[in-house]
CSV table of C-alpha atoms in Angstrom, one decimal:
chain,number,residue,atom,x,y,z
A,1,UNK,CA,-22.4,26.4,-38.5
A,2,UNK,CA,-19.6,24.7,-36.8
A,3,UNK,CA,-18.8,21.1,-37.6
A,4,UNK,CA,-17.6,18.7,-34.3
A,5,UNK,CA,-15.0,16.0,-34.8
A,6,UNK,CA,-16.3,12.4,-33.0
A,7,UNK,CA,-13.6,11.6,-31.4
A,8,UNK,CA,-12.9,7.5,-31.6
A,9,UNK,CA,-15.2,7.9,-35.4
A,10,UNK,CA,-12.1,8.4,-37.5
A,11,UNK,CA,-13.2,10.3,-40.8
A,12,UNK,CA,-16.8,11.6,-38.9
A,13,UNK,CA,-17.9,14.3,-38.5
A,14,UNK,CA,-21.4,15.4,-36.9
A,15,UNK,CA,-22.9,18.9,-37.6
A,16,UNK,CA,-24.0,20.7,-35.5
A,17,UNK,CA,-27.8,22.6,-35.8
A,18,UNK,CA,-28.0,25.2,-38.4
A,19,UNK,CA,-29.1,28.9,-37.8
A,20,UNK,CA,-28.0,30.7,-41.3
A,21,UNK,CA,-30.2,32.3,-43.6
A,22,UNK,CA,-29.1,30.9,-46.5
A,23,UNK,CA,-31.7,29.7,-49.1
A,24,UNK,CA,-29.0,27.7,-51.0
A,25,UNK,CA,-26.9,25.2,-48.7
A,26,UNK,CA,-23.7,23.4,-50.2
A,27,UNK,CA,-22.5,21.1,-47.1
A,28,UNK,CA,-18.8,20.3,-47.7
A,29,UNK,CA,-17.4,17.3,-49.0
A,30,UNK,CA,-14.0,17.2,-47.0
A,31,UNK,CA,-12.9,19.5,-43.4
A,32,UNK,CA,-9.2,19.6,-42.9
A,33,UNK,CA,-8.8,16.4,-45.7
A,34,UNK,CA,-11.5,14.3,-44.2
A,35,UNK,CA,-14.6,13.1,-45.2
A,36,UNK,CA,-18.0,14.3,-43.7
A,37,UNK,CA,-20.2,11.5,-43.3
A,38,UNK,CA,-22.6,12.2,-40.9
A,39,UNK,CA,-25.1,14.8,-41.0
A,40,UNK,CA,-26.5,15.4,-37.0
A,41,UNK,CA,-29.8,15.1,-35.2
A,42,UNK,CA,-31.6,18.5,-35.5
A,43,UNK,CA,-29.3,19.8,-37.7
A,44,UNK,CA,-31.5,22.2,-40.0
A,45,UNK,CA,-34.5,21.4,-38.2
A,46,UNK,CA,-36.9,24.4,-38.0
A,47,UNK,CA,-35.3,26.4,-40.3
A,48,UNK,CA,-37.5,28.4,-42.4
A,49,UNK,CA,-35.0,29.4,-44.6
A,50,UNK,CA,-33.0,26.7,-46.3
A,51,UNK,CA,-34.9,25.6,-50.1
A,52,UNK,CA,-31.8,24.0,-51.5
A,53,UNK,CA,-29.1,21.5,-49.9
A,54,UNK,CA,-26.6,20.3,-51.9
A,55,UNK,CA,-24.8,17.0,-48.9
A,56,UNK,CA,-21.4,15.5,-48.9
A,57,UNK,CA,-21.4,13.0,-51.6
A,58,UNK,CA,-19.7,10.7,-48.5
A,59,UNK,CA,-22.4,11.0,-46.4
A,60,UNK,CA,-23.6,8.0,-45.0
A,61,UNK,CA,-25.7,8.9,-42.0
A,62,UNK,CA,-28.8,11.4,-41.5
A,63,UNK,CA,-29.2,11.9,-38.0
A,64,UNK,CA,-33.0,12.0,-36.5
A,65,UNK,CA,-35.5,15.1,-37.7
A,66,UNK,CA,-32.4,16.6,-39.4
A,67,UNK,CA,-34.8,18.7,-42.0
A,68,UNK,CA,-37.5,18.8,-39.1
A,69,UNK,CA,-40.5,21.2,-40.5
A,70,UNK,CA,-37.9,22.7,-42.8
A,71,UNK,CA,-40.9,23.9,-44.3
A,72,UNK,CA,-39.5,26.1,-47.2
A,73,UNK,CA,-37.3,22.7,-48.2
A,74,UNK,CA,-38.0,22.1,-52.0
A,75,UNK,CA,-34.4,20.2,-53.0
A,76,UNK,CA,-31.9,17.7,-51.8
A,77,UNK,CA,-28.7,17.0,-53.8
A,78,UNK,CA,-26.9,13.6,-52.5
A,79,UNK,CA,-24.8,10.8,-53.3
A,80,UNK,CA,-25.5,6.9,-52.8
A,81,UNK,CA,-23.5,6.2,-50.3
A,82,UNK,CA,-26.4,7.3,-47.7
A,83,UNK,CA,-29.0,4.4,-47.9
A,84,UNK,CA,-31.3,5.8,-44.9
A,85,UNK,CA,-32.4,8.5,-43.2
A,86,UNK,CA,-33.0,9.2,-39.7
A,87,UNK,CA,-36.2,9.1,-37.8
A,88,UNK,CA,-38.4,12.1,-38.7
A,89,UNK,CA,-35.5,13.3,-41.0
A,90,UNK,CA,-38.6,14.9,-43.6
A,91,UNK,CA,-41.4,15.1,-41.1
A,92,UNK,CA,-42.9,18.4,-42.1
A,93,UNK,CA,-41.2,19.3,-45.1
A,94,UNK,CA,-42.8,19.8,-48.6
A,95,UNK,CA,-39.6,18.1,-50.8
A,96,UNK,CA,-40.2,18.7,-54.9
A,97,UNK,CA,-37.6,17.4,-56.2
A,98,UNK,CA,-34.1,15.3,-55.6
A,99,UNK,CA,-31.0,14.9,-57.4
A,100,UNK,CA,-29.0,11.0,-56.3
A,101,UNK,CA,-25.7,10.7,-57.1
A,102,UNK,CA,-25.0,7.3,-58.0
A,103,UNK,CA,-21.6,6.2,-57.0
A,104,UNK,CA,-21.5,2.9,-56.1
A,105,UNK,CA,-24.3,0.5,-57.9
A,106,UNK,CA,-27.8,1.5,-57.6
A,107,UNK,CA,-29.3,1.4,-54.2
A,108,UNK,CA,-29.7,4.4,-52.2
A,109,UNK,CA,-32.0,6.4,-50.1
A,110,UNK,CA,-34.4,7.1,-52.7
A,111,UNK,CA,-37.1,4.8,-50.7
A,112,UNK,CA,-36.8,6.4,-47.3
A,113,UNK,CA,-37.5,10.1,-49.0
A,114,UNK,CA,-40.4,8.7,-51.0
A,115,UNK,CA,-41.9,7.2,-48.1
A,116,UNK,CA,-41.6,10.3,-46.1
A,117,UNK,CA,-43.5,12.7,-48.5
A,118,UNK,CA,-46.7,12.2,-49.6
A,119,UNK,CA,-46.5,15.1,-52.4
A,120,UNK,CA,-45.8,14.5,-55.9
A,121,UNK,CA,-42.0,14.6,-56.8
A,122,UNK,CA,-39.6,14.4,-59.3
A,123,UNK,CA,-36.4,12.2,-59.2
A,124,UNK,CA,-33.1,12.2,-60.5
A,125,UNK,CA,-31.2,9.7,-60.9
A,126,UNK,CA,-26.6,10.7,-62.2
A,127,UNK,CA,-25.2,7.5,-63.3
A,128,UNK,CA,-21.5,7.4,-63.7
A,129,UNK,CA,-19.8,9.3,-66.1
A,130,UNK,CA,-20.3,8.0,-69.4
A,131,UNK,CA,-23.7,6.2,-68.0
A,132,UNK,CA,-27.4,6.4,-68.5
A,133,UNK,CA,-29.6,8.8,-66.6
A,134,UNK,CA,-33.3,8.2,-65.0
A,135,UNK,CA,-36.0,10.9,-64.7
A,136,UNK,CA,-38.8,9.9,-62.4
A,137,UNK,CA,-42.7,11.1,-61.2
A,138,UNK,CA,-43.9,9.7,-58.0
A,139,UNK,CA,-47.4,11.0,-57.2
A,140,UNK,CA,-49.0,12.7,-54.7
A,141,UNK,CA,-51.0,10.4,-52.4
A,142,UNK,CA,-52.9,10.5,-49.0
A,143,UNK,CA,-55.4,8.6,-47.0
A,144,UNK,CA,-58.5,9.9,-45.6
A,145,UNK,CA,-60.3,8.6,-43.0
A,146,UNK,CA,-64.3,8.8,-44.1
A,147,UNK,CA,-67.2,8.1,-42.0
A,148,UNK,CA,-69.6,5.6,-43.0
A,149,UNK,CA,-72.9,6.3,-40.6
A,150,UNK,CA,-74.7,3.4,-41.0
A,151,UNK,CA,-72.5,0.9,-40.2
A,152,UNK,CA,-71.1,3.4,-37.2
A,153,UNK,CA,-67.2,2.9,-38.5
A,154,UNK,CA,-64.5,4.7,-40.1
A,155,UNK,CA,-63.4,3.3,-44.0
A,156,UNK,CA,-59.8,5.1,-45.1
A,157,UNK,CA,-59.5,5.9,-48.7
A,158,UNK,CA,-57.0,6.4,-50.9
A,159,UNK,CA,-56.2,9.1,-53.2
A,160,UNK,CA,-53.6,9.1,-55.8
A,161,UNK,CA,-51.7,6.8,-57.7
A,162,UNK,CA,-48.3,7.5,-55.4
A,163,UNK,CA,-48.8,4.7,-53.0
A,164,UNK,CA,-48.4,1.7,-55.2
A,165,UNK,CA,-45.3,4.0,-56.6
A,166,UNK,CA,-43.5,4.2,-53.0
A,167,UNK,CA,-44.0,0.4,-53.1
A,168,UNK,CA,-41.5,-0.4,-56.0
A,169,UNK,CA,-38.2,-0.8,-53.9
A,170,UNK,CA,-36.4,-3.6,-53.1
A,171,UNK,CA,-33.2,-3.6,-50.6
A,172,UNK,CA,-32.7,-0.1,-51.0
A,173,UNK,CA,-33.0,-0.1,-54.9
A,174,UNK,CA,-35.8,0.7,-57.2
A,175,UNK,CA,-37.4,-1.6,-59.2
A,176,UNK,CA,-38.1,0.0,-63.0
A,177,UNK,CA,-40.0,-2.9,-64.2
A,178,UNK,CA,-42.3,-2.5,-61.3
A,179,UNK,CA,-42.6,0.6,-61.1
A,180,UNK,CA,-43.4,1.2,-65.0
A,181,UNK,CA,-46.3,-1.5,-64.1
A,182,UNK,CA,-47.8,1.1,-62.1
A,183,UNK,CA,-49.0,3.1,-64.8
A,184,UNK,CA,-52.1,2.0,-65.2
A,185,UNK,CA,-53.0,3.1,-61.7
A,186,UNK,CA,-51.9,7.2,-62.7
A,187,UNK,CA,-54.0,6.5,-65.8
A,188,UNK,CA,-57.2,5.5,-63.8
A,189,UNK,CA,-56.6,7.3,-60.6
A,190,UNK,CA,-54.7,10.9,-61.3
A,191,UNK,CA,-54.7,13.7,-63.4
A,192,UNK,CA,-54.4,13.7,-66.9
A,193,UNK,CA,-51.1,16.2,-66.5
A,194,UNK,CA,-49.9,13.5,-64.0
A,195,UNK,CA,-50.3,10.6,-66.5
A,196,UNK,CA,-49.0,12.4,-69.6
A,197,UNK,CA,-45.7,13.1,-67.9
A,198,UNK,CA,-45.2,9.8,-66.4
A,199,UNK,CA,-45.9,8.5,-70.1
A,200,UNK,CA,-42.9,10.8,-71.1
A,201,UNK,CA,-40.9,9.6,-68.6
A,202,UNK,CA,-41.8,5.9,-69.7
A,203,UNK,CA,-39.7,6.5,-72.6
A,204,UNK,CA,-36.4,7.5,-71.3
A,205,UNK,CA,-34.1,4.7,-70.8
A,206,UNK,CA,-33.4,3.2,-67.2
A,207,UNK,CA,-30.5,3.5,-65.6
Protein backbone atom coordinates (compact mmCIF):
# COMPACT_ATOMS: atom_id res chain seq x y z
CA UNK A 1 0.00 0.00 0.00
CA UNK A 2 2.77 2.37 0.24
CA UNK A 3 2.88 5.42 -2.08
CA UNK A 4 6.81 6.45 -3.49
CA UNK A 5 7.71 10.07 -4.10
CA UNK A 6 9.48 10.56 -7.90
CA UNK A 7 12.04 12.44 -6.99
CA UNK A 8 12.71 15.34 -9.81
CA UNK A 9 8.36 14.92 -10.60
CA UNK A 10 7.40 17.57 -8.10
CA UNK A 11 3.70 16.95 -7.00
CA UNK A 12 3.98 12.95 -8.29
CA UNK A 13 3.51 10.36 -6.81
CA UNK A 14 3.57 6.58 -8.22
CA UNK A 15 1.89 3.76 -6.25
CA UNK A 16 3.06 1.07 -5.69
CA UNK A 17 1.22 -2.65 -6.46
CA UNK A 18 -1.69 -3.25 -4.31
CA UNK A 19 -2.11 -6.45 -2.10
CA UNK A 20 -5.25 -5.46 0.35
CA UNK A 21 -8.46 -7.14 0.45
CA UNK A 22 -10.45 -4.38 0.24
CA UNK A 23 -13.59 -4.61 -2.01
CA UNK A 24 -14.05 -0.82 -1.82
CA UNK A 25 -10.87 1.32 -2.77
CA UNK A 26 -10.82 5.27 -2.18
CA UNK A 27 -7.17 6.30 -3.51
CA UNK A 28 -6.27 9.66 -1.90
CA UNK A 29 -6.47 12.87 -3.28
CA UNK A 30 -3.45 14.63 -1.44
CA UNK A 31 -0.13 12.75 0.74
CA UNK A 32 1.61 15.19 2.96
CA UNK A 33 -0.29 18.35 0.89
CA UNK A 34 0.45 17.12 -2.46
CA UNK A 35 -1.29 16.00 -5.25
CA UNK A 36 -1.30 12.22 -6.51
CA UNK A 37 -1.21 12.17 -10.00
CA UNK A 38 0.01 9.16 -11.15
CA UNK A 39 -1.34 5.83 -10.65
CA UNK A 40 1.80 3.00 -11.33
CA UNK A 41 2.28 0.12 -13.72
CA UNK A 42 0.83 -3.06 -12.02
CA UNK A 43 -0.64 -1.34 -9.48
CA UNK A 44 -3.87 -3.44 -8.61
CA UNK A 45 -3.09 -5.87 -11.28
CA UNK A 46 -4.23 -9.36 -10.33
CA UNK A 47 -6.11 -8.54 -7.62
CA UNK A 48 -9.20 -10.52 -7.16
CA UNK A 49 -10.54 -8.50 -4.66
CA UNK A 50 -10.96 -4.82 -5.42
CA UNK A 51 -14.95 -4.12 -7.19
CA UNK A 52 -14.91 -0.46 -6.45
CA UNK A 53 -12.06 2.32 -6.92
CA UNK A 54 -12.86 5.55 -6.20
CA UNK A 55 -8.97 7.70 -7.99
CA UNK A 56 -7.54 11.04 -7.17
CA UNK A 57 -9.56 13.53 -8.93
CA UNK A 58 -5.77 14.98 -9.93
CA UNK A 59 -4.82 12.07 -11.48
CA UNK A 60 -3.39 12.42 -14.70
CA UNK A 61 -1.54 9.29 -15.50
CA UNK A 62 -2.55 5.34 -15.43
CA UNK A 63 0.51 3.47 -15.57
CA UNK A 64 0.58 0.14 -17.93
CA UNK A 65 -1.95 -3.06 -16.94
CA UNK A 66 -2.69 -1.06 -13.67
CA UNK A 67 -6.24 -3.04 -13.30
CA UNK A 68 -4.55 -6.12 -15.09
CA UNK A 69 -7.22 -9.13 -14.84
CA UNK A 70 -8.78 -7.33 -11.87
CA UNK A 71 -11.35 -9.69 -12.62
CA UNK A 72 -13.96 -8.82 -9.81
CA UNK A 73 -13.48 -4.86 -11.02
CA UNK A 74 -17.19 -3.54 -11.66
CA UNK A 75 -16.57 0.46 -10.90
CA UNK A 76 -14.13 3.30 -11.42
CA UNK A 77 -14.76 6.77 -9.88
CA UNK A 78 -12.38 9.57 -11.64
CA UNK A 79 -11.98 12.98 -12.56
CA UNK A 80 -11.14 14.56 -16.09
CA UNK A 81 -8.00 15.51 -15.59
CA UNK A 82 -6.71 11.83 -16.75
CA UNK A 83 -7.30 11.76 -20.61
CA UNK A 84 -5.60 8.11 -21.17
CA UNK A 85 -4.90 5.16 -19.79
CA UNK A 86 -2.02 2.94 -19.92
CA UNK A 87 -1.30 0.00 -22.08
CA UNK A 88 -3.42 -3.00 -20.97
CA UNK A 89 -4.69 -0.71 -18.02
CA UNK A 90 -8.40 -2.93 -18.40
CA UNK A 91 -7.13 -6.00 -20.18
CA UNK A 92 -9.09 -8.65 -18.33
CA UNK A 93 -11.46 -6.88 -16.40
CA UNK A 94 -15.31 -6.94 -16.67
CA UNK A 95 -15.95 -2.90 -15.91
CA UNK A 96 -20.09 -2.16 -15.42
CA UNK A 97 -20.15 1.06 -14.78
CA UNK A 98 -18.05 4.53 -14.37
CA UNK A 99 -18.60 7.71 -12.62
CA UNK A 100 -16.27 10.94 -14.64
CA UNK A 101 -15.75 13.83 -12.78
CA UNK A 102 -15.81 16.68 -14.99
CA UNK A 103 -13.50 19.33 -13.93
CA UNK A 104 -12.07 21.05 -16.55
CA UNK A 105 -14.30 21.09 -19.98
CA UNK A 106 -15.42 17.89 -21.36
CA UNK A 107 -12.84 15.62 -22.57
CA UNK A 108 -11.58 12.76 -20.66
CA UNK A 109 -10.75 9.21 -20.60
CA UNK A 110 -14.12 8.11 -21.29
CA UNK A 111 -12.85 6.69 -24.97
CA UNK A 112 -9.84 4.77 -23.76
CA UNK A 113 -12.28 2.65 -21.11
CA UNK A 114 -14.86 2.17 -23.77
CA UNK A 115 -12.46 0.83 -26.16
CA UNK A 116 -11.10 -1.49 -23.69
CA UNK A 117 -14.28 -3.35 -22.77
CA UNK A 118 -16.38 -4.90 -24.92
CA UNK A 119 -19.35 -5.42 -22.33
CA UNK A 120 -22.24 -3.27 -22.04
CA UNK A 121 -21.75 -0.26 -19.55
CA UNK A 122 -23.24 2.50 -18.09
CA UNK A 123 -21.69 6.01 -17.90
CA UNK A 124 -21.76 8.90 -15.86
CA UNK A 125 -21.02 11.90 -16.58
CA UNK A 126 -20.79 15.07 -12.97
CA UNK A 127 -20.76 18.38 -14.56
CA UNK A 128 -19.84 21.28 -12.38
CA UNK A 129 -21.78 22.21 -9.62
CA UNK A 130 -24.80 23.86 -10.65
CA UNK A 131 -24.38 21.97 -14.30
CA UNK A 132 -26.18 19.39 -16.28
CA UNK A 133 -25.63 15.67 -15.85
CA UNK A 134 -25.25 12.80 -18.75
CA UNK A 135 -26.35 9.15 -18.20
CA UNK A 136 -25.09 6.91 -20.92
CA UNK A 137 -25.52 2.99 -22.43
CA UNK A 138 -22.74 1.69 -24.50
CA UNK A 139 -23.47 -1.90 -25.65
CA UNK A 140 -21.94 -4.93 -25.48
CA UNK A 141 -20.10 -5.93 -28.69
CA UNK A 142 -17.64 -8.58 -30.09
CA UNK A 143 -16.39 -10.03 -33.32
CA UNK A 144 -16.35 -13.55 -34.17
CA UNK A 145 -14.36 -15.13 -36.56
CA UNK A 146 -16.78 -17.68 -38.76
CA UNK A 147 -15.74 -20.11 -41.25
CA UNK A 148 -17.09 -19.98 -44.60
CA UNK A 149 -16.19 -23.68 -46.16
CA UNK A 150 -16.63 -23.17 -49.54
CA UNK A 151 -14.69 -20.34 -50.26
CA UNK A 152 -11.90 -21.96 -47.72
CA UNK A 153 -11.64 -18.40 -45.63
CA UNK A 154 -12.47 -16.85 -42.47
CA UNK A 155 -15.53 -13.77 -42.56
CA UNK A 156 -15.58 -11.81 -38.87
CA UNK A 157 -18.91 -10.83 -37.74
CA UNK A 158 -20.15 -8.41 -35.62
CA UNK A 159 -22.43 -8.62 -32.79
CA UNK A 160 -23.93 -5.76 -31.04
CA UNK A 161 -24.71 -2.34 -31.57
CA UNK A 162 -21.47 -1.20 -29.15
CA UNK A 163 -18.97 -0.79 -31.83
CA UNK A 164 -20.36 2.04 -33.80
CA UNK A 165 -20.94 3.50 -29.99
CA UNK A 166 -17.12 3.31 -29.04
CA UNK A 167 -16.74 5.23 -32.33
CA UNK A 168 -18.38 8.56 -31.25
CA UNK A 169 -15.20 10.41 -29.81
CA UNK A 170 -13.42 13.05 -30.92
CA UNK A 171 -9.96 14.39 -29.22
CA UNK A 172 -10.80 12.89 -26.10
CA UNK A 173 -14.49 14.09 -25.97
CA UNK A 174 -17.76 12.44 -26.83
CA UNK A 175 -19.74 13.37 -29.46
CA UNK A 176 -23.76 13.37 -28.30
CA UNK A 177 -25.03 14.14 -31.64
CA UNK A 178 -23.25 11.21 -32.95
CA UNK A 179 -23.62 9.09 -30.71
CA UNK A 180 -27.63 9.61 -30.36
CA UNK A 181 -27.37 8.78 -34.31
CA UNK A 182 -26.46 5.44 -33.34
CA UNK A 183 -29.66 4.39 -32.30
CA UNK A 184 -30.99 2.99 -34.98
CA UNK A 185 -28.22 0.41 -34.93
CA UNK A 186 -29.44 -0.86 -30.96
CA UNK A 187 -32.93 -0.74 -32.51
CA UNK A 188 -32.04 -3.29 -35.39
CA UNK A 189 -29.18 -5.06 -33.82
CA UNK A 190 -29.67 -5.52 -29.81
CA UNK A 191 -32.13 -6.36 -27.39
CA UNK A 192 -35.22 -4.95 -26.93
CA UNK A 193 -34.13 -4.15 -23.01
CA UNK A 194 -31.00 -2.58 -24.65
CA UNK A 195 -32.99 -0.26 -26.98
CA UNK A 196 -35.68 0.76 -24.49
CA UNK A 197 -33.02 2.08 -22.10
CA UNK A 198 -30.90 3.84 -24.52
CA UNK A 199 -34.36 5.50 -25.68
CA UNK A 200 -34.64 6.62 -21.99
CA UNK A 201 -31.45 7.87 -21.92
CA UNK A 202 -32.15 9.78 -25.23
CA UNK A 203 -34.26 12.03 -23.24
CA UNK A 204 -32.03 13.37 -20.61
CA UNK A 205 -30.37 16.44 -21.44
CA UNK A 206 -26.54 16.44 -22.54
CA UNK A 207 -24.06 17.77 -20.74
Amino acid sequence: RDLVRSRGLGDVYKRQEYYGNDSYVVLPDEIEGEPVTILGDYAFSRNLSVEEIWMPLELKEVGRYAFYRCRNLRKLVLGNRLLDMGGGALTGCHLEEVEIYLQDGKKSCLKSIVEEMRYQMRIYLHAPEGGQEAKLLFPEHYEEAVENTPARILETHHHGAGGYYRQCFYDHELDYRKYDEMFYHTVAEDTEETAVELALNLSLIHI
